[in-house]
Tab-separated table of N, CA and C in Angstrom:
chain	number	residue	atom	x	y	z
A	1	UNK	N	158.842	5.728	204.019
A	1	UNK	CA	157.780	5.429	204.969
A	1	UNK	C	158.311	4.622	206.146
A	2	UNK	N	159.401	3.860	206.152
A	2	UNK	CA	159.990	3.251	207.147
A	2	UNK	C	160.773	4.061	208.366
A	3	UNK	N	160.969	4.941	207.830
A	3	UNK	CA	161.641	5.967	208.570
A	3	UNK	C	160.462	6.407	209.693
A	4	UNK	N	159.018	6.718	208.946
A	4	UNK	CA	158.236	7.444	209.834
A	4	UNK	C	157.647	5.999	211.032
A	5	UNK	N	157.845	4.867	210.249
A	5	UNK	CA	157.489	3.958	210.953
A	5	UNK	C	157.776	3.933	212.311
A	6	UNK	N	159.793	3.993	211.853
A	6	UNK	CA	160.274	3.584	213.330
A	6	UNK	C	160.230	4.819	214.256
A	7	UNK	N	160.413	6.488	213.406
A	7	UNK	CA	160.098	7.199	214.585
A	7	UNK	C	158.839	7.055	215.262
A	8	UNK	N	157.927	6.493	214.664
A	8	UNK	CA	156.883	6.352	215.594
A	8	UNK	C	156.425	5.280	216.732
A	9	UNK	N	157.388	4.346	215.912
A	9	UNK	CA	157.514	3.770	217.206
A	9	UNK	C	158.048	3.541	218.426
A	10	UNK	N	159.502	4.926	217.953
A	10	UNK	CA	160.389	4.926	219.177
A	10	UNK	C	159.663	5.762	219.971
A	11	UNK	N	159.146	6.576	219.400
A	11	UNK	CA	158.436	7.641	220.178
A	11	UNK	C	157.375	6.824	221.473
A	12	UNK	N	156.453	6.112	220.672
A	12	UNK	CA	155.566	5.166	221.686
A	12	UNK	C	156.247	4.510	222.772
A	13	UNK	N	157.554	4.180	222.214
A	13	UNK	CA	158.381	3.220	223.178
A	13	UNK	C	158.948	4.329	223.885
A	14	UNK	N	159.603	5.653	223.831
A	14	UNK	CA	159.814	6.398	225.021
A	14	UNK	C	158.536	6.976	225.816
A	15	UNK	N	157.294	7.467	225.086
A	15	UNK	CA	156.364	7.675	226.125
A	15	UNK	C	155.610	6.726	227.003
A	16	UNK	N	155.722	5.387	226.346
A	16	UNK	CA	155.428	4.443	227.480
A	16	UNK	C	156.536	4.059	228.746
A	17	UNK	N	157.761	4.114	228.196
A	17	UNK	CA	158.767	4.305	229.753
A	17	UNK	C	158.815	5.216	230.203
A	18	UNK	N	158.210	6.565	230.309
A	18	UNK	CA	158.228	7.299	230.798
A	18	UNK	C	156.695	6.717	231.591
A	19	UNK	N	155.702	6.663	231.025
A	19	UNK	CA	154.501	6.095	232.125
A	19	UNK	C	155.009	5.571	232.792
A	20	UNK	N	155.725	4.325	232.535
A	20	UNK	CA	156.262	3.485	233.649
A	20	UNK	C	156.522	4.095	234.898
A	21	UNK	N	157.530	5.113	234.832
A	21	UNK	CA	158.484	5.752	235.666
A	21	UNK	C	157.326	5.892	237.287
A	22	UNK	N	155.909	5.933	236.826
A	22	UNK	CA	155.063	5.655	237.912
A	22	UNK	C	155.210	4.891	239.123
A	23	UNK	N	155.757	3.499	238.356
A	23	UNK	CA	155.783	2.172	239.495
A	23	UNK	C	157.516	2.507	240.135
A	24	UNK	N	158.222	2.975	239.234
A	24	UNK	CA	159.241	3.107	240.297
A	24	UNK	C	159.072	4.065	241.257
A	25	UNK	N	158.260	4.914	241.552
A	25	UNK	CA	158.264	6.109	241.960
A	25	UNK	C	159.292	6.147	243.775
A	26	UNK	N	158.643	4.888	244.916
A	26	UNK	CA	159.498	4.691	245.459
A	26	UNK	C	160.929	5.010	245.423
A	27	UNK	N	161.302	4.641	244.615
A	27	UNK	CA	162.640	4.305	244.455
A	27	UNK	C	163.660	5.930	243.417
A	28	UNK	N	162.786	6.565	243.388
A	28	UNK	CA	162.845	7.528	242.245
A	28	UNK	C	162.648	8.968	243.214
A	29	UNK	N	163.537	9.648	243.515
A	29	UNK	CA	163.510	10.659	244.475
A	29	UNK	C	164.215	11.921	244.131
A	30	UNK	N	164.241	11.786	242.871
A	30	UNK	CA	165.357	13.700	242.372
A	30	UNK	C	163.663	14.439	241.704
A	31	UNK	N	163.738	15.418	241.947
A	31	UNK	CA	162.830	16.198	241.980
A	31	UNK	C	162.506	16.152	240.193
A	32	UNK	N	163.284	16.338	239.457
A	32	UNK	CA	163.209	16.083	238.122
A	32	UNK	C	161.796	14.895	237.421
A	33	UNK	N	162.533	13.871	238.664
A	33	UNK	CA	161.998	12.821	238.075
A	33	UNK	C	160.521	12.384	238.919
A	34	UNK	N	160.003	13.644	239.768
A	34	UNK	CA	158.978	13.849	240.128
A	34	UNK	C	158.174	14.622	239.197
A	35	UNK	N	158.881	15.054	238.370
A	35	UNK	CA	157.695	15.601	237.675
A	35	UNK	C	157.325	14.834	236.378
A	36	UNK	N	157.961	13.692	236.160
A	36	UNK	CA	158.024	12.810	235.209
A	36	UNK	C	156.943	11.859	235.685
A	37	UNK	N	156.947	11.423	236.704
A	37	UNK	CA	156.470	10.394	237.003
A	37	UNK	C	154.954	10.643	237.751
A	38	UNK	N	154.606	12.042	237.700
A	38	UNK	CA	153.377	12.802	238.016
A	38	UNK	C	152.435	13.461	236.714
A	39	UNK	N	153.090	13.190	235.213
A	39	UNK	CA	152.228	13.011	233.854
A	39	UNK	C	152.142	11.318	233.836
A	40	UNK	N	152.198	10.593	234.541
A	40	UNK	CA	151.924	9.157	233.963
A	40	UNK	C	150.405	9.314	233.074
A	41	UNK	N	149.709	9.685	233.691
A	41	UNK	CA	148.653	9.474	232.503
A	41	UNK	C	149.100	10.385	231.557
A	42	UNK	N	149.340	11.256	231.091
A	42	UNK	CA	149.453	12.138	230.204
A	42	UNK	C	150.385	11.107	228.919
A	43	UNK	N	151.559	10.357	229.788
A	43	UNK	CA	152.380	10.119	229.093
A	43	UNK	C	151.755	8.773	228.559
A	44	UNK	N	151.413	7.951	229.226
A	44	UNK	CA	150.403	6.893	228.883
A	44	UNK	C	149.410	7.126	227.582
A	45	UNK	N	148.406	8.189	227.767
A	45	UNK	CA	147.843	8.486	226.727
A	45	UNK	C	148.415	8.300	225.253
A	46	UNK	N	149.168	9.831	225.359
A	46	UNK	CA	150.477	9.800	224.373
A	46	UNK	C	150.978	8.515	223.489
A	47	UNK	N	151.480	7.475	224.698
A	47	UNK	CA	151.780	6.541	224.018
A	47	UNK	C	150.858	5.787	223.357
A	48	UNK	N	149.740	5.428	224.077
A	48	UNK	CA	148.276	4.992	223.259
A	48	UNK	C	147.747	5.157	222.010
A	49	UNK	N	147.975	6.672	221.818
A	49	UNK	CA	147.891	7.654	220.778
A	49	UNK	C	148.445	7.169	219.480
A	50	UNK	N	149.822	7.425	219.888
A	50	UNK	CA	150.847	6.863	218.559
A	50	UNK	C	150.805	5.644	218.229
A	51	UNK	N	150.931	4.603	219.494
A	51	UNK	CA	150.807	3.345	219.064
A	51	UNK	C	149.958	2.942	218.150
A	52	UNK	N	148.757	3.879	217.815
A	52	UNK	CA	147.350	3.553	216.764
A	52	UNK	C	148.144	4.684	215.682
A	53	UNK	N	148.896	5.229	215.566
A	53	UNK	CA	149.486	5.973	214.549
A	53	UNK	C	150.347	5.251	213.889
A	54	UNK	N	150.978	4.630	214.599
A	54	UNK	CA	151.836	3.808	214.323
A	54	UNK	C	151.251	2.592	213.788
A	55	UNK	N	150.744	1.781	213.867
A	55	UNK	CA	149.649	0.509	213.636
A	55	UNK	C	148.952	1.119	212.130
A	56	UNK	N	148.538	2.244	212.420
A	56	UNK	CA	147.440	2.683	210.952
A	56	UNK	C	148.755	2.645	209.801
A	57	UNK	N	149.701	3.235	210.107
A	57	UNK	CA	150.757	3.749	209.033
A	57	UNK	C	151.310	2.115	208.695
A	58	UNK	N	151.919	1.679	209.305
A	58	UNK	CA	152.256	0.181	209.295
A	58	UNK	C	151.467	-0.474	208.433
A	59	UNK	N	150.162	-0.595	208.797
A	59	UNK	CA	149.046	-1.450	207.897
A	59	UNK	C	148.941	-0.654	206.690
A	60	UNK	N	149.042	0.374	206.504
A	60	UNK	CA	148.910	0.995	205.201
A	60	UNK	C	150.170	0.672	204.367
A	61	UNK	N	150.997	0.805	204.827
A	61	UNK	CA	152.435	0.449	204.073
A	61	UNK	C	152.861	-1.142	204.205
A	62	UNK	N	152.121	-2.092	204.050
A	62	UNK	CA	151.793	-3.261	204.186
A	62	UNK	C	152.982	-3.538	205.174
A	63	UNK	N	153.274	-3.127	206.173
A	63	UNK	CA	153.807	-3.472	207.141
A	63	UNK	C	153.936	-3.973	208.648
A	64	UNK	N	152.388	-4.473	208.969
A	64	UNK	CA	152.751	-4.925	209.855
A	64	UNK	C	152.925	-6.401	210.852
A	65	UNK	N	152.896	-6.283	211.897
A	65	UNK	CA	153.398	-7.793	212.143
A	65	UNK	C	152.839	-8.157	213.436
A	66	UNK	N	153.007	-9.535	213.458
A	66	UNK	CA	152.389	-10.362	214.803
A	66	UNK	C	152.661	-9.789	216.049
A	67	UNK	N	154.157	-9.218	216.193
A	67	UNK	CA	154.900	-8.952	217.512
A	67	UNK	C	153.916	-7.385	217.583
A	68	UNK	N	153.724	-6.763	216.741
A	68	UNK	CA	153.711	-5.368	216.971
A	68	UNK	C	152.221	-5.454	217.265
A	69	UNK	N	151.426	-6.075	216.493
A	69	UNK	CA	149.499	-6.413	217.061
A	69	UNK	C	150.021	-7.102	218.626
A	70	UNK	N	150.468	-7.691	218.943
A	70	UNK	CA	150.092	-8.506	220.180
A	70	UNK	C	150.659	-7.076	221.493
A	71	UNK	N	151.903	-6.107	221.246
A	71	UNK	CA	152.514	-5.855	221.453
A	71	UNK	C	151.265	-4.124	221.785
A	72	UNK	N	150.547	-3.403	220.932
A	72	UNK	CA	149.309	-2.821	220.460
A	72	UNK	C	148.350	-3.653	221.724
A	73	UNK	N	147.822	-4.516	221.576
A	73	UNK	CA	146.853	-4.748	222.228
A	73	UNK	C	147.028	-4.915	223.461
A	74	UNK	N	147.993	-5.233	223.734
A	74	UNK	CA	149.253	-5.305	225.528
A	74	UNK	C	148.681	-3.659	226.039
A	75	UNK	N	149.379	-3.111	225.164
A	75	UNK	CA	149.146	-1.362	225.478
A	75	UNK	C	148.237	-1.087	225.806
A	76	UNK	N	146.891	-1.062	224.720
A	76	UNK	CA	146.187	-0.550	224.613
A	76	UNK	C	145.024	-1.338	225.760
A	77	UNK	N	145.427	-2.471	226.431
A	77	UNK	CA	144.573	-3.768	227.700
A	77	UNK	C	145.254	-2.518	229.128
A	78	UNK	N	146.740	-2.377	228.443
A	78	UNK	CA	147.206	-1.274	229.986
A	78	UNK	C	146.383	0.005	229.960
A	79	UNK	N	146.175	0.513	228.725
A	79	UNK	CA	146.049	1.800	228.995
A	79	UNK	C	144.532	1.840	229.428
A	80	UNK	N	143.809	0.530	228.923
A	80	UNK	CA	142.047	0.658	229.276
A	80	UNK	C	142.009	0.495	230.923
A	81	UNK	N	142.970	-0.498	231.355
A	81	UNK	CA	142.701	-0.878	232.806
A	81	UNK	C	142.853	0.005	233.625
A	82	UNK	N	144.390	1.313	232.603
A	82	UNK	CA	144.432	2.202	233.888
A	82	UNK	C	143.198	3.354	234.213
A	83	UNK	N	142.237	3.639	232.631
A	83	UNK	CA	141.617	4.297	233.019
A	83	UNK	C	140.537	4.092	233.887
A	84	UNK	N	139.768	2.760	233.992
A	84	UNK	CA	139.300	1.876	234.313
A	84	UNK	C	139.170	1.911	235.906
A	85	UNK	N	140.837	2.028	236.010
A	85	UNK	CA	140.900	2.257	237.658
A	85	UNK	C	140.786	3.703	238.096
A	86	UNK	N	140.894	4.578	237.389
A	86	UNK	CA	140.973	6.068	237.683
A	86	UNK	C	139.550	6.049	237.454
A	87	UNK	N	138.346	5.578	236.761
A	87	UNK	CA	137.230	5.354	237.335
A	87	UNK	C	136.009	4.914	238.375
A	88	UNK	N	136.838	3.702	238.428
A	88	UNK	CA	136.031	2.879	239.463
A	88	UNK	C	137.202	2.724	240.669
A	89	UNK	N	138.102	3.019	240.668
A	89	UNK	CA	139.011	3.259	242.520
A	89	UNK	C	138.791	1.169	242.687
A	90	UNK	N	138.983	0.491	241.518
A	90	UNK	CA	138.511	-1.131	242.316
A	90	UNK	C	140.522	-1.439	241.887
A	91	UNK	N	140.350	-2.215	243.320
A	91	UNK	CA	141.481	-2.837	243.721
A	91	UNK	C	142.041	-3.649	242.544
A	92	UNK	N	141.108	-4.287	241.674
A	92	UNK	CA	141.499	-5.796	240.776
A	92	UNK	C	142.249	-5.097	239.837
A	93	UNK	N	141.277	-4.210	239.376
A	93	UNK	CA	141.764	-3.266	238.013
A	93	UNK	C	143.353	-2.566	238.049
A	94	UNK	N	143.440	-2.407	239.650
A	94	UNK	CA	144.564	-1.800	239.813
A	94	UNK	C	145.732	-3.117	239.651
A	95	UNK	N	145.513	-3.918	240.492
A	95	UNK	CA	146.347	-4.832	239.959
A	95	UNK	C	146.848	-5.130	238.874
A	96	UNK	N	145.326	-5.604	238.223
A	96	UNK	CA	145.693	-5.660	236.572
A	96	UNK	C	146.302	-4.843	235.682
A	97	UNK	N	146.301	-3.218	236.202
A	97	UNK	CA	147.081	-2.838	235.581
A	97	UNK	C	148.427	-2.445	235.639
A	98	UNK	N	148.728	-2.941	237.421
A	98	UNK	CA	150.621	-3.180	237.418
A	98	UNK	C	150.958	-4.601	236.544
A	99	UNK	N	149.887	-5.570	237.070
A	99	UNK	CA	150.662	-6.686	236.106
A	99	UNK	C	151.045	-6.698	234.647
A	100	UNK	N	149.788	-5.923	234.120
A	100	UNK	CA	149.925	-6.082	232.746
A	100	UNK	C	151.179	-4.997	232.116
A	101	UNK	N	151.425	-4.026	232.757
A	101	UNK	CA	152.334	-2.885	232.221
A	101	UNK	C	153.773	-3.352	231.905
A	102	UNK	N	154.263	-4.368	233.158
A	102	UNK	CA	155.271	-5.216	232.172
A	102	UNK	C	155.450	-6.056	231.184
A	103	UNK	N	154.300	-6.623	231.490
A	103	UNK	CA	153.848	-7.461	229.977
A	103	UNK	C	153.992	-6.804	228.739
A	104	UNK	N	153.465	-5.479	228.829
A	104	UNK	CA	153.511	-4.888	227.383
A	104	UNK	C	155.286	-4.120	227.131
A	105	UNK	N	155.484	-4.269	228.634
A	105	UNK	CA	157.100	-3.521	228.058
A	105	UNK	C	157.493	-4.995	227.773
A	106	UNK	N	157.417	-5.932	227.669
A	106	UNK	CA	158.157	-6.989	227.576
A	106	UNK	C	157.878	-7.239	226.432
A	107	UNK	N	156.294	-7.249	225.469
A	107	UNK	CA	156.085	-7.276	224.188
A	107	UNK	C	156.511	-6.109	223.244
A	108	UNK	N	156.596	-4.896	223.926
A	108	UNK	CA	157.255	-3.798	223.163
A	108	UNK	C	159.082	-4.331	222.634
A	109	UNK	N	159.219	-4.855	223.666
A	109	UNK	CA	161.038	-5.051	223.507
A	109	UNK	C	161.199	-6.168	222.307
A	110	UNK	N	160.288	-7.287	222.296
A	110	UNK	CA	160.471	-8.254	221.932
A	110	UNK	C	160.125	-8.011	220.382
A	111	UNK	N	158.880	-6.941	220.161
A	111	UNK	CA	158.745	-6.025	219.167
A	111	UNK	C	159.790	-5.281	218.294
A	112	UNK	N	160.481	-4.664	219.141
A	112	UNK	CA	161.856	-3.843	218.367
A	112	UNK	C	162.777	-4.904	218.306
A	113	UNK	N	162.956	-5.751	218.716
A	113	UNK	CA	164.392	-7.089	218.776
A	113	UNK	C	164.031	-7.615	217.189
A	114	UNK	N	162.965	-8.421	217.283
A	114	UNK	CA	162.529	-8.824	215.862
A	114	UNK	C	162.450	-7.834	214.839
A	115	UNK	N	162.182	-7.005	214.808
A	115	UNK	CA	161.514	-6.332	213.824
A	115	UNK	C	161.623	-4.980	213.662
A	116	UNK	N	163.235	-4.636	214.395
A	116	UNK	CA	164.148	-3.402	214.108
A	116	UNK	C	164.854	-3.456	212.330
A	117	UNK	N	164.455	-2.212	211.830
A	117	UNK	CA	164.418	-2.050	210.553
A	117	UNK	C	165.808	-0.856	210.309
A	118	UNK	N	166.310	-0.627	211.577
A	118	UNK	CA	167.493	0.151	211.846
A	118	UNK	C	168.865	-0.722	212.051
């Protein structure tokens, strides 16, 4: 069961850097990586998705932990704000949800540092 753990959580952790790939977009100019960075929601979702796949399986296999809930709710604060803003077009929300998106890559990392089982 540990096995499915961590693929699931690498998985969350590559489809959320791939959302990311949004905010670099500036800076990000090979056509490839235009089409990467034009599923941000798709890939966002995705990661949303698993991250509660990941969380259910964890808690069932009495496994889980402080870093990975705080780390879950980071996500899942990004992924509400972004829809949030793809609703209501309000400036704050948008903010809130560049600020918070590093936050949660920063709790994702701090997540796998502690509590890499590989």
């Amino acid at each position: 069961m540990t096995i499915f753990i961590s693929v699931l959580g690498i998985l969350t952790a590559v489809f959320f850097v791939l959302a990311a790939t949004n905010g670099l977009k500036p800076y990000l100019k090979q056509p490839f990586m235009k089409k990467i960075y034009q599923n941000h929601r798709i890939f966002g979702m995705i990661a949303a998705f698993l991250a509660m796949i990941h969380m259910v399986v964890a808690i069932s296999s009495g496994e889980l932990r402080v870093t990975g809930a705080l780390a879950l709710l980071s996500l899942f604060s990004t992924s509400m704000l972004g829809m949030l803003f793809s609703e209501k077009k309000s400036k704050a929300l948008y903010v809130a949800h560049r600020i918070i998106g590093p936050v949660t890559f920063i709790l994702i990392f701090i997540h796998i540092i502690f509590n890499s089982s590989i």
